Coordinates of C-alpha atoms in Angstrom, one line a residue:
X1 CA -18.3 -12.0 9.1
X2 CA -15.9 -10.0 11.1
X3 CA -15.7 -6.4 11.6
X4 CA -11.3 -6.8 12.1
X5 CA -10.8 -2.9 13.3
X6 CA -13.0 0.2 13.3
X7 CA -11.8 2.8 11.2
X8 CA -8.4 4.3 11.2
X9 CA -7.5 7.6 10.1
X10 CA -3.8 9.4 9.0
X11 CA -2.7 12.5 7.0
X12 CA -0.9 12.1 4.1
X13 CA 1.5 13.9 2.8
X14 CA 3.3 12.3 0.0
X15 CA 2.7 9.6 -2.2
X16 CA 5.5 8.0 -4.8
X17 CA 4.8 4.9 -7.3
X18 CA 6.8 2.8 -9.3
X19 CA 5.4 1.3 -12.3
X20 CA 6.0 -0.5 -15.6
X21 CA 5.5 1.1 -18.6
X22 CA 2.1 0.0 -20.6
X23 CA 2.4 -2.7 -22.5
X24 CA 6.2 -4.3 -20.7
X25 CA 6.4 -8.0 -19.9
X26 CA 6.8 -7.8 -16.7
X27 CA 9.3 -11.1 -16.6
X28 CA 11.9 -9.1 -18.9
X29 CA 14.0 -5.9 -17.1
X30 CA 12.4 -2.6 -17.4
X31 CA 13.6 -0.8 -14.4
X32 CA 16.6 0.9 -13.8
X33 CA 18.0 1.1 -10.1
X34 CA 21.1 3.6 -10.6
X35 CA 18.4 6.4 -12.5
X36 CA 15.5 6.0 -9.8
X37 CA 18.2 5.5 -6.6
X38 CA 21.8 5.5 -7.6
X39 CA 24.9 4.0 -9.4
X40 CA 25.9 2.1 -6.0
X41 CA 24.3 0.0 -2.8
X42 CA 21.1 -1.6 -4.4
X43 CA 22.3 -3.9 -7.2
X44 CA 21.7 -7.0 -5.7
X45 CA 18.3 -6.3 -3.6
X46 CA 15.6 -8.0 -5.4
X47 CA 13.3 -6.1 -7.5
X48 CA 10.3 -5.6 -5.7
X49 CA 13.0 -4.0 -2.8
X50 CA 14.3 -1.6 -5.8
X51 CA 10.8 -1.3 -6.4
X52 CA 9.8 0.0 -3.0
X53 CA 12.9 1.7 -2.1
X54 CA 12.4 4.1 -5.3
X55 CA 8.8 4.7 -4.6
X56 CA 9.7 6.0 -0.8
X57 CA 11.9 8.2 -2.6
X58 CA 9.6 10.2 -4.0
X59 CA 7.1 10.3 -1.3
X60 CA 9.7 11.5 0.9
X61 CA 10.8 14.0 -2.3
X62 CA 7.1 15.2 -2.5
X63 CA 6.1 15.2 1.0
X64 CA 9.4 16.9 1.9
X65 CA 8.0 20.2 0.2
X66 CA 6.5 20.5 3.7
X67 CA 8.8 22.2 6.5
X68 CA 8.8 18.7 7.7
X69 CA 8.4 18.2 11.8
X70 CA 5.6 17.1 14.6
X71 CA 2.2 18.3 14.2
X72 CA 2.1 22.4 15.4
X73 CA 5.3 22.5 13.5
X74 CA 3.5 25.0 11.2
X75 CA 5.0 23.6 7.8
X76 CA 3.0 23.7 4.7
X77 CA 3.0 21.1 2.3
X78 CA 3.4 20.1 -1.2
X79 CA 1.2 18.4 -3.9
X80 CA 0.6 14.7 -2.8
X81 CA 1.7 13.0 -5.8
X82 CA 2.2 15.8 -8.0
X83 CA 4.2 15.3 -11.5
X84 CA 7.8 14.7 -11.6
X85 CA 10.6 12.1 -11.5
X86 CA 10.8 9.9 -8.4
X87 CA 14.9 10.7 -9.0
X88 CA 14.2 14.7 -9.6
X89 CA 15.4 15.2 -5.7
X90 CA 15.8 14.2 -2.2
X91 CA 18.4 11.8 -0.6
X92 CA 20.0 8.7 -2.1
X93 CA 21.3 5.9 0.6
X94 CA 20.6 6.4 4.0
X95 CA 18.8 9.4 6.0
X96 CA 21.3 9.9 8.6
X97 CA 20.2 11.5 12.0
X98 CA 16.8 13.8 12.6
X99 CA 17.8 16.5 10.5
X100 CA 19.7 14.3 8.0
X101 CA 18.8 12.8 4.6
X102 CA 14.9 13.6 3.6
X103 CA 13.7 16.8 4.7
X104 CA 10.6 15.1 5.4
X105 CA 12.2 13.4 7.6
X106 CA 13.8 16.2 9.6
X107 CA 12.4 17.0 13.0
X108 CA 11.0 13.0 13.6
X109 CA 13.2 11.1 16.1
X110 CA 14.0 7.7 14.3
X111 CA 12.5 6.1 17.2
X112 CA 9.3 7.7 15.7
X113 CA 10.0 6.9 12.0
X114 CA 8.0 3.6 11.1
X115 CA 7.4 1.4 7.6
X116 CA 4.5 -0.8 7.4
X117 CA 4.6 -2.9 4.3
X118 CA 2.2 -4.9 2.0
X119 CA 2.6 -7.8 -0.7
X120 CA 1.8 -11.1 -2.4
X121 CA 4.8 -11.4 -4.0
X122 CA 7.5 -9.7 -3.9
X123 CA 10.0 -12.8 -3.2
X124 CA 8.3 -15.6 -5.2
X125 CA 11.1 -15.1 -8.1
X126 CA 14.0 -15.5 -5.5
X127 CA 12.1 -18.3 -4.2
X128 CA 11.3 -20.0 -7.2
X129 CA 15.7 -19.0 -7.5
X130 CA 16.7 -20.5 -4.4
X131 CA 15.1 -24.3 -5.5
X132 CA 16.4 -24.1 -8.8
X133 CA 19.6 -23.5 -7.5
X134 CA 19.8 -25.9 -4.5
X135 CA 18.4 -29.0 -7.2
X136 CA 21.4 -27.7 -9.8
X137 CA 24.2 -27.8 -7.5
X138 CA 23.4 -27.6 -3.4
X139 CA 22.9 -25.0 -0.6
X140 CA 26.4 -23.8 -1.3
X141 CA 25.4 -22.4 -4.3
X142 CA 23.4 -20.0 -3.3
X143 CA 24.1 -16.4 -3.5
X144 CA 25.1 -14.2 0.0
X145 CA 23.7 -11.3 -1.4
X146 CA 20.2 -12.7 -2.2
X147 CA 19.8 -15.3 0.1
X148 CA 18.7 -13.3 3.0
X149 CA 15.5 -12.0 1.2
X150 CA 13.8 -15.6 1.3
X151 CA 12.2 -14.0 4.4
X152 CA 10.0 -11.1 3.4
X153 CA 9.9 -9.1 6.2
X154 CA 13.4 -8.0 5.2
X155 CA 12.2 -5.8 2.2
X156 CA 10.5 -3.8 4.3
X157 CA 13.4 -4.1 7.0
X158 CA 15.8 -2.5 3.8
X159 CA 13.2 0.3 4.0
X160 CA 14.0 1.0 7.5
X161 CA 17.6 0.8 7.1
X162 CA 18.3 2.9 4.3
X163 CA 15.7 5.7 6.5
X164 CA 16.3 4.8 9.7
X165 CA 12.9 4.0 11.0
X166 CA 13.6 2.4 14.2
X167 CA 10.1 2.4 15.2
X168 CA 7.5 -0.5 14.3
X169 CA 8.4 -2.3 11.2
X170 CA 5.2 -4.6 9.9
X171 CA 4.8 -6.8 6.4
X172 CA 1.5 -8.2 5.5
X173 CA 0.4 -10.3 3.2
X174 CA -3.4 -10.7 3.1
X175 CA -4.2 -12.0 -0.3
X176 CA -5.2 -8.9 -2.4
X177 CA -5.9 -6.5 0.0
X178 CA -2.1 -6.1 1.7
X179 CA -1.8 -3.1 0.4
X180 CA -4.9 -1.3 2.1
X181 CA -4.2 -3.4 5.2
X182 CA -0.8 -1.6 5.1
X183 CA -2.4 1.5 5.1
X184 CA -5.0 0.7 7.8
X185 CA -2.3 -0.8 9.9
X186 CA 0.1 2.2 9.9
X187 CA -3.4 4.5 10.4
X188 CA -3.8 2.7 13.5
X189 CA -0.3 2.8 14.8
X190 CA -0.1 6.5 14.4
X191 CA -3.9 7.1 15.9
X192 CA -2.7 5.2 18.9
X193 CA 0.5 7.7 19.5
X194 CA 3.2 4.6 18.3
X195 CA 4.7 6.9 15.9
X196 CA 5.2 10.5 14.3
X197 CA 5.3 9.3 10.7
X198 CA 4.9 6.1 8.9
X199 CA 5.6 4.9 5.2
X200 CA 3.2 2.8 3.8
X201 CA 2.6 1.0 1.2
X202 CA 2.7 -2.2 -1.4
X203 CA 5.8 -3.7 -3.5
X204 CA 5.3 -6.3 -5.7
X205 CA 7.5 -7.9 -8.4
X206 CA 6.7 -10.7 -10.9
X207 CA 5.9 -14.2 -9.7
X208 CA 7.2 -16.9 -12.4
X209 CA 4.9 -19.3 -10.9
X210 CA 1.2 -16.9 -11.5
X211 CA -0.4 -19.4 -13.2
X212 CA -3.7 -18.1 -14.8
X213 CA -3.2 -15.0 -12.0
X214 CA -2.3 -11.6 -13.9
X215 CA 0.9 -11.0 -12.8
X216 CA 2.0 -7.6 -10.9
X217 CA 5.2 -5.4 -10.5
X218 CA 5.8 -2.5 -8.7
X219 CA 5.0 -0.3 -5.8
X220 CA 3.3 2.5 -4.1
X221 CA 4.2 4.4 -0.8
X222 CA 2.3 6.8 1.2
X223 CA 3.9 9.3 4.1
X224 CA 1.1 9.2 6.6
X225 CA 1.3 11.3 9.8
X226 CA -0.6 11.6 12.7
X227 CA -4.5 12.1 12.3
X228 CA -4.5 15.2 14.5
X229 CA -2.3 17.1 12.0
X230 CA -4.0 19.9 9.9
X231 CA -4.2 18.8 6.2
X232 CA -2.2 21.4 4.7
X233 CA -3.1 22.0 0.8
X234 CA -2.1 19.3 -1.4
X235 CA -2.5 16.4 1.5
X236 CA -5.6 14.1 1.9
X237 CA -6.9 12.9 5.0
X238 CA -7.3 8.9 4.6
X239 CA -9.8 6.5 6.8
X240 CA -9.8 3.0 6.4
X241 CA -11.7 0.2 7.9
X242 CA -11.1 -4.1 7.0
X243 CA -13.9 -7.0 7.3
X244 CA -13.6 -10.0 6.7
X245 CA -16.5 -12.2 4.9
X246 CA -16.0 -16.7 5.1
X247 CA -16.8 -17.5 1.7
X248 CA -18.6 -20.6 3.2
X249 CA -21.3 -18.1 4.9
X250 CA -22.6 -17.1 1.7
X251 CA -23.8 -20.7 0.9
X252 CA -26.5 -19.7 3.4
X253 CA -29.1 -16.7 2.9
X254 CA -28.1 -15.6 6.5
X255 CA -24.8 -15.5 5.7
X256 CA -25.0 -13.5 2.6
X257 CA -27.8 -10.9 4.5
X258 CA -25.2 -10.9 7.3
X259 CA -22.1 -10.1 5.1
X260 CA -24.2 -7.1 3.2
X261 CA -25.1 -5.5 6.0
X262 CA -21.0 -5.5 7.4
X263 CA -20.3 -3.9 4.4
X264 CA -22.8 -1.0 4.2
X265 CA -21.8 -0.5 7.8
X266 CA -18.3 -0.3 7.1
X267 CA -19.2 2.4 4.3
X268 CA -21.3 4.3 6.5
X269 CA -18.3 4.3 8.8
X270 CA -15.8 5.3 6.7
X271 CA -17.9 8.4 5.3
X272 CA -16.7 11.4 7.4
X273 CA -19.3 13.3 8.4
X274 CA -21.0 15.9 5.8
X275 CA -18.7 14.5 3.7
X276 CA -19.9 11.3 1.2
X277 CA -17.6 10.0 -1.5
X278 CA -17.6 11.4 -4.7
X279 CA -17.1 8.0 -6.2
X280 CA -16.0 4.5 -5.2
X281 CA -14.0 2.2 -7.2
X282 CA -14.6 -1.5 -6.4
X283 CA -12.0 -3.8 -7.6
X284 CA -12.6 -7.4 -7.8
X285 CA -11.4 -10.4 -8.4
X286 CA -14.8 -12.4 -9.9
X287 CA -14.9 -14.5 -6.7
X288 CA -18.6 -15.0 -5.2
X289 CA -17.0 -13.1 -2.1
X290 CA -16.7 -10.1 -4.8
X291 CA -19.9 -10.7 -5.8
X292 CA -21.8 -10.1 -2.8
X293 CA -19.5 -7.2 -1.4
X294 CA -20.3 -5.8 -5.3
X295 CA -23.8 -6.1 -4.5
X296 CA -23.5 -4.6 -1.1
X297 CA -21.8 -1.6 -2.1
X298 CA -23.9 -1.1 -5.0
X299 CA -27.1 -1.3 -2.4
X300 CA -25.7 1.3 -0.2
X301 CA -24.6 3.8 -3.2
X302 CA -27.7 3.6 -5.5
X303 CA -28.9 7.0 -6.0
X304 CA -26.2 9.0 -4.2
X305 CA -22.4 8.4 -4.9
X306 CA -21.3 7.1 -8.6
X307 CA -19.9 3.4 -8.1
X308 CA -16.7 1.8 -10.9
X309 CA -16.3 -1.6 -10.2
X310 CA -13.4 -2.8 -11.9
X311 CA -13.1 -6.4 -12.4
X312 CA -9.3 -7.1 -12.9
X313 CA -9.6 -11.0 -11.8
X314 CA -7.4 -13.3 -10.3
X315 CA -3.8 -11.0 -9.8
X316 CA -0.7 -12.4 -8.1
X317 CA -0.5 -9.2 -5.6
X318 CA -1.9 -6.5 -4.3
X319 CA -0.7 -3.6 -6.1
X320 CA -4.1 -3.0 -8.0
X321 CA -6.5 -1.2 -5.5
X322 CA -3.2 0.6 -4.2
X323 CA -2.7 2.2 -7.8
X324 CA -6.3 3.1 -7.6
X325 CA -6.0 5.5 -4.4
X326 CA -2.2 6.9 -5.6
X327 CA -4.4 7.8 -8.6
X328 CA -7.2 9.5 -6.5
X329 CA -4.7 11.2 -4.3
X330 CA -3.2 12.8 -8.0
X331 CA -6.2 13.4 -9.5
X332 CA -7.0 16.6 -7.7
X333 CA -10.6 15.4 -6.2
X334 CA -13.0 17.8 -5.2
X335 CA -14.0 15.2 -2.6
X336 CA -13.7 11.9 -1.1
X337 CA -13.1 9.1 -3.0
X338 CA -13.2 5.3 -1.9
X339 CA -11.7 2.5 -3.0
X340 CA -13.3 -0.9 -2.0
X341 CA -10.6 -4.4 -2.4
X342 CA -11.9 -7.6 -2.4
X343 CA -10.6 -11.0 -2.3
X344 CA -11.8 -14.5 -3.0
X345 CA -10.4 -15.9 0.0
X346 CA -12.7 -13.2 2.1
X347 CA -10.6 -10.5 2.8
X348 CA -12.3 -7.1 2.5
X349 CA -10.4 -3.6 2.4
X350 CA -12.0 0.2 2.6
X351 CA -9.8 3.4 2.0
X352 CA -10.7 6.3 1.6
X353 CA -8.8 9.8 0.9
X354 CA -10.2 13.1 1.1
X355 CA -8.0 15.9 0.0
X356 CA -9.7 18.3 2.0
X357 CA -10.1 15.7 5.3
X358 CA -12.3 17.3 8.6
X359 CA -9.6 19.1 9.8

């Protein structure tokens, strides 16, 4: 068992999603660039980039109701995820200078404008593309356009250019949990001074080759600032921690005591002070790794916090538990809520948002 960080905490200030309408096949079209981002520039990025770029959008759109700036600025800011269209306003194409494109960008050097990125999948279908092609008829085949997307740090790279971050630029892709690791990562950053503000989040897009996996599309972003901002009304304050539990330790009764007790620690950690979760949402993918951090959660939680565990099973992405917090960051919480991500390979994610933080 490994405790990977300690717990990280950031201010958010926006959140934007991008999601298929209940009931779509995910493998047939069902979103439409030019309404979300524009008639021109993003035709030929894959989808998960389309995906990602339209849910920074409206993060930036909501979180720019603040008077956007460095902490002391003395801006105020607006609903984290409140209703609207993700197209309803802010920029299309590239934030120009500090001052330029966004308004929540205005006042942040682009030296201090970051993107840390999470997914699974978000290039299997050009991958799955690029062999088809190059059996059919060779390497010469293959599209310019596309191409350069087999490498999937340059999704969130698209992010950056079409913002400007030209601070830290990160993609994970931890089975399951990339999503919250995006957060925690991008928590970090900005807790150790790295950066003034940080969009974070998860794309994914459907993966022809999911097997018995539930496939995933879409994405969720998050503007997270520094944890030493005040949160203003409509923010949250977020804290997240990772572990990390060998599946082969449970075989062995000190392995399983030994991965319980990291959990209940990293939920006794991630409580802020005075201020216990109103409920935590487990999700979980049926392995025995979910099993025991299930157990473990449900041990530390019994008779004082409400526990959902929601068993969505095997999923080709990460997009899941990152739904779950955009929803709790909407929902207009009266407290603290926690979502728990677990994967069968061992990887263990905490977040938690509090929309009234210890500030």
């Amino acid at each position: 068992m490994t405790a990977r960080d300690t717990v990280a905490e950031a201010v958010v200030t926006g959140v934007g999603t991008v999601a298929a309408p209940a009931g779509t096949a995910l493998d047939e079209p069902w979103f439409d660039y030019r309404a979300r981002l524009g008639p021109r520039g993003y035709k030929y990025l894959p989808d998960a980039c389309q995906y990602l770029l339209a849910a920074a959008k409206d993060a930036l759109t909501r979180s720019g109701a603040e008077s956007a700036g460095p902490a002391g600025s003395g801006g105020t800011s607006g609903p984290a995820g409140s209703a609207g269209s993700a197209g309803s306003a802010g920029s299309v194409g590239s934030a120009g200078a500090a001052g330029d494109g966004p308004a929540a960008l205005a006042g942040f050097a682009e030296e201090r404008r970051a993107a840390v990125v999470g997914t699974n999948s978000a290039v299997a279908a050009l991958h799955a593309d690029i062999t088809e092609v190059v059996r059919a008829g060779g390497i010469n085949r293959l599209s310019p356009m596309l191409t350069p997307f087999f490498s999937v740090n340059l999704v969130a790279s698209r992010l950056s250019t079409e913002h400007r971050l030209k601070g830290f630029n990160t993609t994970v892709t931890s089975p399951r949990v990339a999503g919250l690791e995006a957060l925690h990562v991008a928590a970090r950053e900005l807790g150790a001074g790295r950066g003034d503000l940080v969009l974070a989040g998860v794309t994914e897009a459907y993966d022809p080759g999911h097997g018995t996996a539930a496939a995933e599309a879409g994405s969720v972003v998050l503007v997270l600032r520094p944890p030493a901002d005040a949160v203003r009304p409509g923010g949250a304050l977020l804290r997240t921690t990772l572990r990390f539990v060998p599946p082969a330790a449970l075989a062995h009764e000190s392995g399983r005591r030994r991965a319980g007790r990291e959990v209940r620690e990293a939920l006794e950690a991630l409580a802020a002070p005075g201020r216990a979760p109103e409920l935590i949402r487990v999700v979980t993918d049926g392995s025995a790794v979910a099993s025991a951090v299930e157990a473990a959660v449900r041990d530390w939680s019994a008779r004082r916090v409400p526990l959902s565990v929601e068993a969505v099973g095997a999923r080709a992405g990460a997009l899941a538990p990152m739904e779950r917090v955009a929803h709790d960051l909407r929902d207009g919480a009266a407290g603290p809520r926690t979502v728990v991500a677990v994967a069968g390979e061992g990887n263990v994610a905490f977040a938690s948002v509090d929309p009234y933080g210890t500030a």
